[in-house]
PDB file of C-alpha atoms in Angstrom:
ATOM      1  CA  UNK A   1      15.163   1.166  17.818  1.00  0.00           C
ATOM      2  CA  UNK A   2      11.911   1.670  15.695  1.00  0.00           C
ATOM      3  CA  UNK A   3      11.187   1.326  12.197  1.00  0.00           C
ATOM      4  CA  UNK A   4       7.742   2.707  11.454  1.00  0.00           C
ATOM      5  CA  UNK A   5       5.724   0.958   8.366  1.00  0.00           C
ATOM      6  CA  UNK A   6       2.777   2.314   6.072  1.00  0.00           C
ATOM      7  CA  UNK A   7       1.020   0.629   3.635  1.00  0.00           C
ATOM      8  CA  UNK A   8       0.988   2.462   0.404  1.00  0.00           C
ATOM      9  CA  UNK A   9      -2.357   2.729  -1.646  1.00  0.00           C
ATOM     10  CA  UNK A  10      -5.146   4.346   0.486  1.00  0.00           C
ATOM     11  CA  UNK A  11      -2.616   5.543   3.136  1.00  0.00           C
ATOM     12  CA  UNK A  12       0.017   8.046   1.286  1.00  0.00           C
ATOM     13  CA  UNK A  13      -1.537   7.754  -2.349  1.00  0.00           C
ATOM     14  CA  UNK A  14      -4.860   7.069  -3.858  1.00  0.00           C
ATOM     15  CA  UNK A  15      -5.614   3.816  -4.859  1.00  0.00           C
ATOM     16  CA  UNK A  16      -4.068   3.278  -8.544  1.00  0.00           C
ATOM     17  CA  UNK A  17      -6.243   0.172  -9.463  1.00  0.00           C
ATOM     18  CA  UNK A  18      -9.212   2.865  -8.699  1.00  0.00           C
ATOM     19  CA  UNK A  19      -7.925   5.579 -10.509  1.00  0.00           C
ATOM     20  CA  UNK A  20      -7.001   3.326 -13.587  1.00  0.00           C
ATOM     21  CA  UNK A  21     -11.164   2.029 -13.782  1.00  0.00           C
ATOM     22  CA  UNK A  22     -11.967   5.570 -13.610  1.00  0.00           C
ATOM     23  CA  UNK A  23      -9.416   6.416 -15.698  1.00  0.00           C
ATOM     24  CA  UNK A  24     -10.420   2.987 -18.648  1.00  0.00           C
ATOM     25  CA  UNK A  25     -14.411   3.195 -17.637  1.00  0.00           C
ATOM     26  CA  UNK A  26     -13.842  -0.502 -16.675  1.00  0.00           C
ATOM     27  CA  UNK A  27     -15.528  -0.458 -12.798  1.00  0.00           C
ATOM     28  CA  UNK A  28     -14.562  -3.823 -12.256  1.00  0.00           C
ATOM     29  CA  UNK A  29     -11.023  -2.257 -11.715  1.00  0.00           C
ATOM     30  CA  UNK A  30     -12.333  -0.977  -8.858  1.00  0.00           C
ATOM     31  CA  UNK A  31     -12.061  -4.002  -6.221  1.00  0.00           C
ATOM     32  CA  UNK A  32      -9.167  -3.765  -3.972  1.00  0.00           C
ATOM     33  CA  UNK A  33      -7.414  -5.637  -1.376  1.00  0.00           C
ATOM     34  CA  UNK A  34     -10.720  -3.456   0.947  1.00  0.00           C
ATOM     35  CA  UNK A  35     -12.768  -5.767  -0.874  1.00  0.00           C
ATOM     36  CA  UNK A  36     -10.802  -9.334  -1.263  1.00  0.00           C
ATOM     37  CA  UNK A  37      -8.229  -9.765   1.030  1.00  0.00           C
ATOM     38  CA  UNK A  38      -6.463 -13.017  -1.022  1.00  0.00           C
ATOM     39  CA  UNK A  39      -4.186 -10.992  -3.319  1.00  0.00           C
ATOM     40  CA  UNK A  40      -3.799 -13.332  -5.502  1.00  0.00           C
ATOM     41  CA  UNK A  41      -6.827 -14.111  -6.295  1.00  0.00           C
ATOM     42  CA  UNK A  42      -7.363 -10.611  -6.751  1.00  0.00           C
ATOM     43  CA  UNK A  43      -4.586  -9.962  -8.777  1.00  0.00           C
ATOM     44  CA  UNK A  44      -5.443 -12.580 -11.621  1.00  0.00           C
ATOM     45  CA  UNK A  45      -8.788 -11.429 -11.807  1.00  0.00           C
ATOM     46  CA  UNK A  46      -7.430  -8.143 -12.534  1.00  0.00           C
ATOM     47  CA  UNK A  47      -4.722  -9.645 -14.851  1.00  0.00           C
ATOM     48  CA  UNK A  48      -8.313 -11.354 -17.020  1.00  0.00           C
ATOM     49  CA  UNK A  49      -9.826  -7.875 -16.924  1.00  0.00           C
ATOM     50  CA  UNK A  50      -6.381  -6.060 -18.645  1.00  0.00           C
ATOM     51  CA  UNK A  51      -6.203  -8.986 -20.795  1.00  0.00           C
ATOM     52  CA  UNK A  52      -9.688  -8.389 -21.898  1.00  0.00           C
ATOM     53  CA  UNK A  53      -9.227  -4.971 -23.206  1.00  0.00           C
ATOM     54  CA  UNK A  54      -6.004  -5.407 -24.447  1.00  0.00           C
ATOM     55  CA  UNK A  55      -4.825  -3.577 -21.607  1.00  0.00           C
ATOM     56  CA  UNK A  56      -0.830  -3.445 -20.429  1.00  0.00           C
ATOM     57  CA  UNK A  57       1.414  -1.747 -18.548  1.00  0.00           C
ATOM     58  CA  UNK A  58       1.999   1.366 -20.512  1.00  0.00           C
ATOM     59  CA  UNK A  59      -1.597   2.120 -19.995  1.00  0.00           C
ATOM     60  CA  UNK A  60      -1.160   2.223 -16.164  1.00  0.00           C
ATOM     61  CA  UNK A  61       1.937   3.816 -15.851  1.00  0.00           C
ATOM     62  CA  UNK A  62       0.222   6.294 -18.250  1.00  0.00           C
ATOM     63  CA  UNK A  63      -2.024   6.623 -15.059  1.00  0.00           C
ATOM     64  CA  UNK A  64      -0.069   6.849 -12.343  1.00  0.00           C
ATOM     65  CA  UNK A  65       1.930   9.630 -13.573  1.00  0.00           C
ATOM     66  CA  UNK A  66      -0.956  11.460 -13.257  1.00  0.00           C
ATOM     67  CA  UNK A  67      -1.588  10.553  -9.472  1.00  0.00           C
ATOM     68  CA  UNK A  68      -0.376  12.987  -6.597  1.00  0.00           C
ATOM     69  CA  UNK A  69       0.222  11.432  -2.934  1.00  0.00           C
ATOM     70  CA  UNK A  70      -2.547  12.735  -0.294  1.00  0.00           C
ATOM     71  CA  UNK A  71      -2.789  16.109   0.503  1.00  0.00           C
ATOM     72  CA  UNK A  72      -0.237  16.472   3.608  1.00  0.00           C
ATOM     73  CA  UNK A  73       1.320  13.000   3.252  1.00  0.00           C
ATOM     74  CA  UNK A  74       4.616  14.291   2.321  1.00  0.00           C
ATOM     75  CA  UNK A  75       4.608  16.843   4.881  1.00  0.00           C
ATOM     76  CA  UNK A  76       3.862  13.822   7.333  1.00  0.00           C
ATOM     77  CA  UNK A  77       6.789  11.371   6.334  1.00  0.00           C
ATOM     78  CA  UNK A  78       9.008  14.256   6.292  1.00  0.00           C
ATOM     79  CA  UNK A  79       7.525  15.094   9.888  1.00  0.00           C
ATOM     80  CA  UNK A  80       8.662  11.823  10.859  1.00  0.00           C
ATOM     81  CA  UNK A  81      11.677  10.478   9.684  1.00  0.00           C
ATOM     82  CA  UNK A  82      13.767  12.593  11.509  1.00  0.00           C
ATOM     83  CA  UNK A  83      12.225  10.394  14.732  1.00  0.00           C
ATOM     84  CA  UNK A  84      12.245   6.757  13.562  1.00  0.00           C
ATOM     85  CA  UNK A  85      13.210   5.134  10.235  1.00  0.00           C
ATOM     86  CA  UNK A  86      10.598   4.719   7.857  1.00  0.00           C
ATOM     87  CA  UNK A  87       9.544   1.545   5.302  1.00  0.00           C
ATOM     88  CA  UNK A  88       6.686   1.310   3.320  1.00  0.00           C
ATOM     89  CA  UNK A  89       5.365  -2.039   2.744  1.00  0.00           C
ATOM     90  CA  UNK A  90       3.249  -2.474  -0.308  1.00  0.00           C
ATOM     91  CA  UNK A  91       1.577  -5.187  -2.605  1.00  0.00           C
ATOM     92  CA  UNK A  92       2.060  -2.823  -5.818  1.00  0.00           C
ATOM     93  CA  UNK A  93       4.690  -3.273  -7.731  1.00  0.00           C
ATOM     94  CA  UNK A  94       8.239  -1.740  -8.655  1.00  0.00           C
ATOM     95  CA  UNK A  95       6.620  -1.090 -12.185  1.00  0.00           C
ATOM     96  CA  UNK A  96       3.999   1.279 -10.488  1.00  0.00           C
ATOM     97  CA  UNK A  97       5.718   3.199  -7.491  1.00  0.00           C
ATOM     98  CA  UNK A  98       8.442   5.160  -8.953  1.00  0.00           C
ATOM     99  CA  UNK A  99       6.634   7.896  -9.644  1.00  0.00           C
ATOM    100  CA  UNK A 100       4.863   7.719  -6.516  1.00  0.00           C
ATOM    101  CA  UNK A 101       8.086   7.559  -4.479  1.00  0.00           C
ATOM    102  CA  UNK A 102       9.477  10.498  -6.147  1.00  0.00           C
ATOM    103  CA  UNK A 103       6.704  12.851  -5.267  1.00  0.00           C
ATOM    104  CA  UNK A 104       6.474  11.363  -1.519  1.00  0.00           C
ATOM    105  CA  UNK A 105      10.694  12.205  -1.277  1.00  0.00           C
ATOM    106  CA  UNK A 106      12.066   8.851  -2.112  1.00  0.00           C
ATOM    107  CA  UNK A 107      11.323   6.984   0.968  1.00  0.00           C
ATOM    108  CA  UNK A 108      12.538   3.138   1.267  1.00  0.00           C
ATOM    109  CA  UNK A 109       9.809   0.604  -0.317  1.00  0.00           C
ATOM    110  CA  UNK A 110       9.087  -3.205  -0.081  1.00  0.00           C
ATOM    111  CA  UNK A 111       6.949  -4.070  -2.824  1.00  0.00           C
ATOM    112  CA  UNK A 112       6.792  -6.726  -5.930  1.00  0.00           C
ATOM    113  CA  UNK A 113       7.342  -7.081  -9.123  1.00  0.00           C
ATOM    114  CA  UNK A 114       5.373  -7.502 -12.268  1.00  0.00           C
ATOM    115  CA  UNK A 115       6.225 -10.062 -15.574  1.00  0.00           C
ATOM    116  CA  UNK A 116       6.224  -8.285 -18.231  1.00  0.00           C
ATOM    117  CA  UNK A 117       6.077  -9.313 -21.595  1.00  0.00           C
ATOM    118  CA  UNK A 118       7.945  -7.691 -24.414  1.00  0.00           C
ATOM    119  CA  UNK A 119       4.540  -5.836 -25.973  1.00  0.00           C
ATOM    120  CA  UNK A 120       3.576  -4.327 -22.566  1.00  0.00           C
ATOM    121  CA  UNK A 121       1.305  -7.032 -21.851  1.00  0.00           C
ATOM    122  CA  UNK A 122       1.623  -8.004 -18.314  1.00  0.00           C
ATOM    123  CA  UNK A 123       1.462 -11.769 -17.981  1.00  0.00           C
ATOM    124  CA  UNK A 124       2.394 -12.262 -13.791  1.00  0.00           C
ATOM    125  CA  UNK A 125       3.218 -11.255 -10.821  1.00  0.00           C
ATOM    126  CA  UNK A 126       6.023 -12.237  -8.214  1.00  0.00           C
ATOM    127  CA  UNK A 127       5.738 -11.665  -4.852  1.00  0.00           C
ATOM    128  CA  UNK A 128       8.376 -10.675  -2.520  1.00  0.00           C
ATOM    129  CA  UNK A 129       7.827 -13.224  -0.592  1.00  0.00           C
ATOM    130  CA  UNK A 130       4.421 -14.756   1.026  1.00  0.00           C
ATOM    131  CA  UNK A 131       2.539 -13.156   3.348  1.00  0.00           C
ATOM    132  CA  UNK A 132       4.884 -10.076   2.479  1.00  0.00           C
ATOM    133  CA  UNK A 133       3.651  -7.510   4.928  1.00  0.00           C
ATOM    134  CA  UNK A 134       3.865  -9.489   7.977  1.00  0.00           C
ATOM    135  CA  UNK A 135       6.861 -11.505   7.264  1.00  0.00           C
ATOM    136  CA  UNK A 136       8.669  -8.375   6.543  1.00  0.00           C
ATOM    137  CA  UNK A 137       7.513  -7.024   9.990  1.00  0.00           C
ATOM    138  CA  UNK A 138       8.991 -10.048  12.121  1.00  0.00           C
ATOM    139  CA  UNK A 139      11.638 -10.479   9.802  1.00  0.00           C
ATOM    140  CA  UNK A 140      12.554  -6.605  11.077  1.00  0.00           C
ATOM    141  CA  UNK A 141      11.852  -7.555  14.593  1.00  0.00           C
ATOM    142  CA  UNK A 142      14.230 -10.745  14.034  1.00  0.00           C
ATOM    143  CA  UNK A 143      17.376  -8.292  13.559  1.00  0.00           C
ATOM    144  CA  UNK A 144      16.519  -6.148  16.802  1.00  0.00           C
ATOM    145  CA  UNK A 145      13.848  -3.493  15.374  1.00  0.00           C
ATOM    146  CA  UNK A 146      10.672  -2.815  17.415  1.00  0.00           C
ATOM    147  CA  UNK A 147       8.183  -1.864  14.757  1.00  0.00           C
ATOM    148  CA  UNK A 148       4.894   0.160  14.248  1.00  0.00           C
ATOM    149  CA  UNK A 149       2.872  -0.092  11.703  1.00  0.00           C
ATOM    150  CA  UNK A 150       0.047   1.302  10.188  1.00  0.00           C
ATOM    151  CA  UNK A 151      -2.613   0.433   7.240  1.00  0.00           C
ATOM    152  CA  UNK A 152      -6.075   0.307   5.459  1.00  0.00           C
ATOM    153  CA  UNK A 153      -6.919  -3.054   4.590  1.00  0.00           C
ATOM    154  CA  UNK A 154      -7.144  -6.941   5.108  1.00  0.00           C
ATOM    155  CA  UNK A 155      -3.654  -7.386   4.018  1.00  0.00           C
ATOM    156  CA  UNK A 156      -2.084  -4.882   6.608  1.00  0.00           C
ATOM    157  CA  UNK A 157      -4.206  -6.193   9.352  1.00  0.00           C
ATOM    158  CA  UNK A 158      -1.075  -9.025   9.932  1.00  0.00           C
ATOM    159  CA  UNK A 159       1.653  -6.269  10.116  1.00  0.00           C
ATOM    160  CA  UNK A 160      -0.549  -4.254  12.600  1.00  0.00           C
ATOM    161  CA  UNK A 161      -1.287  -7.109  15.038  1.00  0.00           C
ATOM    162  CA  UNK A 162       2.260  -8.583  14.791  1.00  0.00           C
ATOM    163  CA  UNK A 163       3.611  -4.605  16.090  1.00  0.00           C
ATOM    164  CA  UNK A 164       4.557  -3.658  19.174  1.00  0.00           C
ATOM    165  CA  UNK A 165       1.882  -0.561  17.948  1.00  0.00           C
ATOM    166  CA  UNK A 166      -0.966  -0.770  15.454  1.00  0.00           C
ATOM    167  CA  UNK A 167      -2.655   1.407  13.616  1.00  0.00           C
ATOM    168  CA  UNK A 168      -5.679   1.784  10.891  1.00  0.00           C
ATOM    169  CA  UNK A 169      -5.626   5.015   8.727  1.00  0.00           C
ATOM    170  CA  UNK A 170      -8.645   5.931   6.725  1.00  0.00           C
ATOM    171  CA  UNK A 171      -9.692   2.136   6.714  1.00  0.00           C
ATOM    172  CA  UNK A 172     -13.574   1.090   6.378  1.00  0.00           C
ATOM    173  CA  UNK A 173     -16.596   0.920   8.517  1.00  0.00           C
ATOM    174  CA  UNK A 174     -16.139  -2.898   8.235  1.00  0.00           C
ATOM    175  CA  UNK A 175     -12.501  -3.487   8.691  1.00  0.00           C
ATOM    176  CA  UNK A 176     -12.776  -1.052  11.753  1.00  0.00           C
ATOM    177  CA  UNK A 177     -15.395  -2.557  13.568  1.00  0.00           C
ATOM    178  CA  UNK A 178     -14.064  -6.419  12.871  1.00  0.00           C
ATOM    179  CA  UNK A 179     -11.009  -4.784  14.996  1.00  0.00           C
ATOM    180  CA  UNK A 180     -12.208  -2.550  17.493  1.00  0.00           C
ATOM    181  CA  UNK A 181      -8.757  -3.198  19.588  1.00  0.00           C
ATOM    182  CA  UNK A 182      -7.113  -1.083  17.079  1.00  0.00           C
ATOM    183  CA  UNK A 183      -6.897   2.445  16.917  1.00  0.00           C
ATOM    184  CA  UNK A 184      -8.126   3.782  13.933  1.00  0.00           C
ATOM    185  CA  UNK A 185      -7.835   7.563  12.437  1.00  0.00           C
ATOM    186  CA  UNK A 186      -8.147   9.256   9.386  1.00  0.00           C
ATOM    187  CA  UNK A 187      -6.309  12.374   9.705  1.00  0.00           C
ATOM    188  CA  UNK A 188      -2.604  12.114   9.135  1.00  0.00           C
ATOM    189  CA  UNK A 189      -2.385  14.672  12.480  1.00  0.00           C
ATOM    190  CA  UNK A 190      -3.811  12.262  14.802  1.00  0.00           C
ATOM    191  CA  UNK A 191      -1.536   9.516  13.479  1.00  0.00           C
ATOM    192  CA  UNK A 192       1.350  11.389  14.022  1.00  0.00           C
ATOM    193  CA  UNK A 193       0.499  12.275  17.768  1.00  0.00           C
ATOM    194  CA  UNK A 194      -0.131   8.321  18.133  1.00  0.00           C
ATOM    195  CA  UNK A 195       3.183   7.242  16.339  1.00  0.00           C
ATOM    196  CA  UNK A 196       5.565   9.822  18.551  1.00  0.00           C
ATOM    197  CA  UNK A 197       3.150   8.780  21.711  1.00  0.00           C
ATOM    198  CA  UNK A 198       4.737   5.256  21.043  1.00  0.00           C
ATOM    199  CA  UNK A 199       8.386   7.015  20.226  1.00  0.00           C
ATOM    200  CA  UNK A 200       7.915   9.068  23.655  1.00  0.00           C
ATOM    201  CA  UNK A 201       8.958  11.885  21.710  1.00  0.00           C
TER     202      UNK A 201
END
């Protein structure tokens, strides 16, 4: 049995850290895990920036109820499920994808959690667990699943590999040609051919 996985940001929804600089004016918002794949070093360096401008978590949910999933992702999770379970695996938060998971139907989510102080101020992070995308993968495989997985960054490039099938979705020029042994597409039609290729359905 199959359980297909998807990153989150940059795969079903736009990137929130990107919409959130665009939204503040602060560009420095805009790295993401496309541009430094140690998420925790990534993460505190946002967590200075927010701290900076006084910055907390109101402000971002503020922000991401204004975000709509990619045109057609819906459509596509809803195209699928009815073929192989479905789990996306994220590095956002629980604070942050509510929203989100509402307009994409409610599908199941692995994801972290943010410390929040009593003011709003976010003051952490806690992970999951380390590594969380590809220990979530074999941990799946370790209970019988055969998974497939697909992503856009460094940190997805672990659940890909570690898949029985891999695949990049809208990922970069770089990231694509440091991995030229995965497939790699950018329309969520193609995808879906590949995924039910794997499915034989």
């Amino acid at each position: 049995m199959f359980i297909t996985c998807f990153d989150l940001e940059g795969v079903l929804v736009p990137e929130i850290w990107i919409a959130f600089a665009e939204e503040t004016g602060i560009p420095e918002l805009r790295k993401t895990t496309r541009d430094e794949p140690d998420y925790d070093k990534l993460m505190n360096y946002r967590l200075d920036i927010l701290k900076e401008h006084h910055l907390g978590l109101k402000e971002i949910q503020e922000t991401i109820a204004k975000i709509d999933p990619f045109p057609g992702a819906k459509e596509f999770l809803d195209e699928l499920r009815p073929l192989t379970q479905v789990v996306i695996i994220s590095d956002t938060f629980s604070q942050f994808a509510g929203p989100l998971m509402k307009k994409l139907g409610w599908p199941t989510i692995f994801c972290n959690s943010l410390e929040v102080a009593d003011d709003g101020t976010i003051t952490g992070f806690k992970m999951r667990v380390e590594n969380s995308k590809y220990s979530t993968v074999k941990a799946l495989q370790s209970i019988g699943f055969e998974t497939i997985a697909s992503g856009d960054s460094y940190n997805d490039l672990g659940m890909i590999k570690a898949s029985k099938a891999g695949f990049l979705f809208r990922s970069t020029d770089q990231i694509k040609a440091d991995n030229p042994d995965i497939p790699a597409y950018d329309e969520y039609s193609d995808l879906l051919a590949a995924i039910k290729n794997v499915l034989g359905a």
